[in-house]
């Protein structure tokens, strides 16, 4: 039986057990890299760099993990803040760039394949992208997302409703509006 | 009649791809700070240094006193001299361990 995340964390804290730390990284690297790819609009190289930084910060901050929240909730919080810090440094423009990303309204109305939805997700603001990824891809509850992103529960629920409405409009409505 | 599922909802719920680790974990491990020394080892270092320092001070107390009295215009009591020596010998490794620990945090 494999060790739980909490047991591995305890081994790292007690003995600086690098083997236990490596197990944690191997176990969660795919989810964290996918999450950061979503936030970085599919920029794999940037996502991988930020994921490495996330795990280094995780190592440095393990002694602050109290185990009151799920380990993954805590880990995605680090990943999200790592992305936001990087984003601030880049002064990135969060507006969608049609030339770079193409138009999702070219697709046939009333159909939504995975590629269309992925492209439409890229148009959402970063916070909503994070909320959608954690909810739909990581299966986290609204409360867990609120804890991970350090946002009120109502904000998470409204992001999901509004984001869903936008996706529906972009993918089936036929109008192409810029994100406000 | 069954209501057809929302295609957007269905697409959103598609599982994400599992990314192969490749060298990712190895790269993260390579970027970690140097391994911390075990607490027990640090305690033994301090205790050992203290014991060794005390033994050396005792062994060399008499010749040390003679040297200090020969070069110093003041007469320093052997007890004070031994105390200063012991404190210095114990304090140095203790400070070293303290700063190493702080650097590793």
XYZ file of C-alpha atoms in Angstrom:
285
model
C 0.000 0.000 0.000
C 1.388 3.410 -0.900
C 2.009 6.029 1.758
C -0.521 8.812 2.144
C 0.497 12.359 1.286
C 0.422 13.259 4.960
C 2.742 10.373 5.855
C 5.196 11.399 3.135
C 5.091 15.017 4.312
C 5.871 13.865 7.854
C 8.900 11.915 6.595
C 10.229 14.946 4.726
C 9.787 17.220 7.748
C 11.294 14.775 10.254
C 14.299 13.494 8.317
C 14.518 15.622 5.183
C 13.638 12.392 3.364
C 14.291 13.184 -0.295
C 12.823 9.853 -1.398
C 9.497 10.768 0.213
C 9.653 14.198 -1.387
C 10.303 12.647 -4.791
C 7.249 10.403 -4.342
C 5.132 13.475 -3.633
C 6.432 15.214 -6.754
C 5.905 12.152 -8.956
C 2.410 11.680 -7.575
C 1.245 15.248 -8.207
C 3.404 16.570 -11.056
C 0.896 15.774 -13.804
C -2.034 17.487 -12.069
C 0.034 20.555 -11.173
C 1.535 20.865 -14.669
C -1.899 20.489 -16.287
C -3.316 23.124 -13.922
C -0.533 25.576 -14.720
C -0.852 24.845 -18.440
C -4.483 25.824 -18.193
C -3.579 29.065 -16.420
C -0.728 29.770 -18.838
C -2.988 29.218 -21.846
C -1.283 26.030 -22.931
C 2.267 27.411 -22.722
C 3.901 24.121 -21.701
C 7.387 25.497 -21.157
C 6.193 28.244 -18.844
C 3.888 25.801 -17.063
C 6.753 23.378 -16.446
C 8.999 26.135 -15.074
C 6.234 27.316 -12.764
C 5.486 23.750 -11.698
C 9.137 23.276 -10.716
C 8.997 26.510 -8.746
C 5.768 25.308 -7.114
C 7.396 22.098 -5.867
C 10.469 23.951 -4.603
C 8.188 26.296 -2.656
C 6.280 23.283 -1.426
C 9.521 21.797 -0.074
C 10.516 25.054 1.585
C 7.086 25.505 3.151
C 6.308 21.914 4.176
C 6.809 22.733 7.852
C 3.873 25.165 7.560
C 1.495 22.468 6.271
C -0.722 21.618 9.225
C -2.796 18.870 7.638
C -6.088 20.654 8.301
C -6.729 20.907 4.550
C -6.145 18.220 1.939
C -2.553 18.213 0.764
C -3.628 18.884 -2.829
C -5.655 21.913 -1.746
C -2.525 23.338 -0.159
C -0.401 22.405 -3.180
C -2.738 24.053 -5.706
C -2.768 27.179 -3.552
C 1.005 27.380 -3.945
C 0.725 26.727 -7.689
C -1.928 29.413 -8.150
C 0.053 32.049 -6.258
C 3.220 31.074 -8.090
C 1.397 31.704 -11.372
C -0.047 35.033 -10.185
C 3.374 36.258 -9.050
C 4.845 35.319 -12.407
C 1.953 36.987 -14.198
C 2.461 40.225 -12.280
C 6.087 40.201 -13.296
C 5.209 39.803 -16.920
C 2.533 42.520 -16.964
C 0.602 40.147 -19.160
C -2.442 41.296 -21.007
C -5.317 39.110 -19.929
C -7.429 40.073 -22.941
C -7.884 37.316 -25.424
C -5.764 37.630 -28.537
C -7.708 36.320 -31.532
C -4.684 36.237 -33.803
C -2.782 34.042 -31.402
C -5.593 31.768 -30.348
C -8.029 31.664 -33.251
C -11.736 32.085 -33.037
C -13.935 29.563 -31.323
C -16.983 30.807 -33.172
C -15.758 29.308 -36.413
C -17.060 25.983 -35.194
C -20.486 24.711 -36.047
C -23.127 26.104 -33.769
C -24.611 23.874 -31.083
C -21.676 21.494 -30.997
C -18.864 21.524 -28.513
C -15.985 19.161 -28.832
C -13.163 19.023 -26.342
C -10.875 21.200 -28.468
C -13.504 23.927 -28.782
C -14.121 23.926 -25.063
C -10.402 24.015 -24.303
C -9.973 27.013 -26.586
C -12.988 28.740 -25.109
C -11.617 28.137 -21.603
C -8.483 30.035 -22.598
C -10.654 33.102 -23.092
C -11.845 33.117 -19.505
C -10.034 35.325 -16.965
C -7.300 33.569 -15.026
C -9.323 33.131 -11.841
C -12.198 31.498 -13.679
C -9.771 29.234 -15.543
C -8.384 28.147 -12.190
C -11.863 27.552 -10.772
C -12.965 25.532 -13.823
C -9.818 23.408 -13.835
C -9.972 22.612 -10.139
C -13.676 21.808 -10.317
C -13.963 19.855 -13.549
C -10.497 18.342 -13.971
C -9.408 17.862 -10.375
C -12.863 17.091 -9.004
C -12.540 19.514 -6.103
C -15.604 20.731 -4.233
C -16.569 24.400 -4.138
C -15.306 24.647 -0.563
C -11.971 23.070 -1.436
C -11.536 25.468 -4.364
C -12.397 28.413 -2.115
C -9.741 27.231 0.319
C -7.160 26.602 -2.390
C -7.605 29.969 -4.088
C -8.293 31.802 -0.812
C -11.539 33.239 -2.143
C -15.068 33.405 -0.717
C -17.289 30.426 -1.489
C -19.803 32.708 -3.248
C -17.103 33.904 -5.650
C -16.332 30.332 -6.662
C -19.982 29.526 -7.294
C -20.555 32.702 -9.267
C -17.368 32.130 -11.307
C -18.646 28.713 -12.287
C -22.089 30.017 -13.267
C -20.771 33.041 -15.161
C -17.971 31.097 -16.799
C -20.380 28.436 -17.912
C -22.693 31.066 -19.388
C -19.796 32.615 -21.298
C -18.682 29.255 -22.665
C -22.201 28.499 -23.776
C -22.480 31.868 -25.461
C -19.146 31.534 -27.243
C -19.670 27.953 -28.320
C -23.311 28.008 -29.281
C -24.457 31.614 -29.387
C -22.560 32.659 -32.515
C -21.594 36.097 -31.164
C -17.985 36.910 -30.488
C -17.537 39.310 -27.620
C -14.369 40.341 -25.920
C -13.987 39.408 -22.276
C -14.904 42.350 -20.099
C -37.582 10.536 -23.428
C -34.080 11.160 -22.121
C -32.798 14.718 -22.058
C -29.547 14.912 -24.057
C -26.562 15.850 -21.861
C -25.056 19.319 -22.140
C -22.108 18.854 -24.566
C -20.114 21.642 -22.899
C -20.546 20.070 -19.485
C -19.586 16.697 -20.935
C -16.436 18.141 -22.544
C -15.470 19.912 -19.353
C -15.678 16.628 -17.506
C -13.345 14.860 -19.934
C -10.346 13.617 -17.951
C -7.145 15.565 -18.513
C -4.128 13.797 -20.022
C -1.655 12.201 -17.625
C 1.701 13.850 -18.259
C 4.726 11.575 -18.124
C 7.231 12.533 -15.473
C 10.231 12.217 -17.817
C 12.937 14.244 -16.061
C 10.566 16.557 -14.213
C 10.984 15.089 -10.711
C 14.735 14.753 -11.191
C 14.959 18.422 -12.194
C 13.004 19.480 -9.118
C 15.232 17.387 -6.845
C 18.326 18.877 -8.449
C 17.107 22.357 -7.536
C 16.540 21.594 -3.853
C 18.851 23.197 -1.272
C 21.565 20.968 0.255
C 20.308 18.231 2.552
C 19.922 19.216 6.201
C 22.128 17.389 8.674
C 20.235 15.364 11.198
C 19.468 17.041 14.504
C 21.124 14.195 16.421
C 24.353 14.684 14.491
C 24.313 18.378 15.273
C 23.810 17.673 18.989
C 26.712 15.230 19.014
C 28.892 17.789 17.259
C 28.249 20.372 19.955
C 28.569 17.904 22.840
C 31.750 16.386 21.386
C 33.296 19.786 20.804
C 32.477 20.820 24.367
C 34.006 17.658 25.835
C 37.105 17.902 23.668
C 37.490 21.599 24.422
C 37.211 21.015 28.156
C 39.743 18.164 28.065
C 42.232 20.206 26.052
C 41.801 23.183 28.376
C 42.441 21.020 31.433
C 45.492 19.402 29.843
C 46.985 22.679 28.717
C 45.830 24.893 31.588
C 49.212 25.034 33.309
C 51.413 25.791 30.246
C 48.753 28.196 28.951
C 48.774 30.081 32.238
C 52.547 30.325 32.145
C 52.459 31.686 28.551
C 49.738 34.216 29.291
C 51.484 35.417 32.456
C 54.739 35.741 30.543
C 53.251 37.996 27.829
C 50.572 39.784 29.858
C 51.376 42.614 32.283
C 48.368 41.564 34.404
C 48.091 38.426 36.471
C 45.110 36.415 35.228
C 43.768 33.766 37.612
C 43.913 30.219 36.166
C 40.172 29.705 36.842
C 39.222 32.740 34.770
C 41.569 31.683 32.013
C 40.094 28.183 31.912
C 36.560 29.557 31.881
C 37.316 31.878 28.961
C 38.932 29.017 27.057
C 36.034 26.630 27.639
C 33.424 29.217 26.670
C 35.321 30.042 23.486
C 35.800 26.400 22.535
C 32.125 25.530 23.143
C 30.746 28.729 21.673
C 32.469 28.420 18.316
C 30.917 25.098 17.211
C 27.572 26.132 18.701
C 27.531 29.317 16.653
C 28.610 27.361 13.588
C 25.716 24.912 13.997
C 23.274 27.758 14.653
C 24.194 29.619 11.481
C 24.226 26.424 9.395
C 20.691 25.641 10.538
C 19.510 29.138 9.735
C 21.018 28.930 6.266
C 19.252 25.613 5.625
C 15.803 26.991 6.459
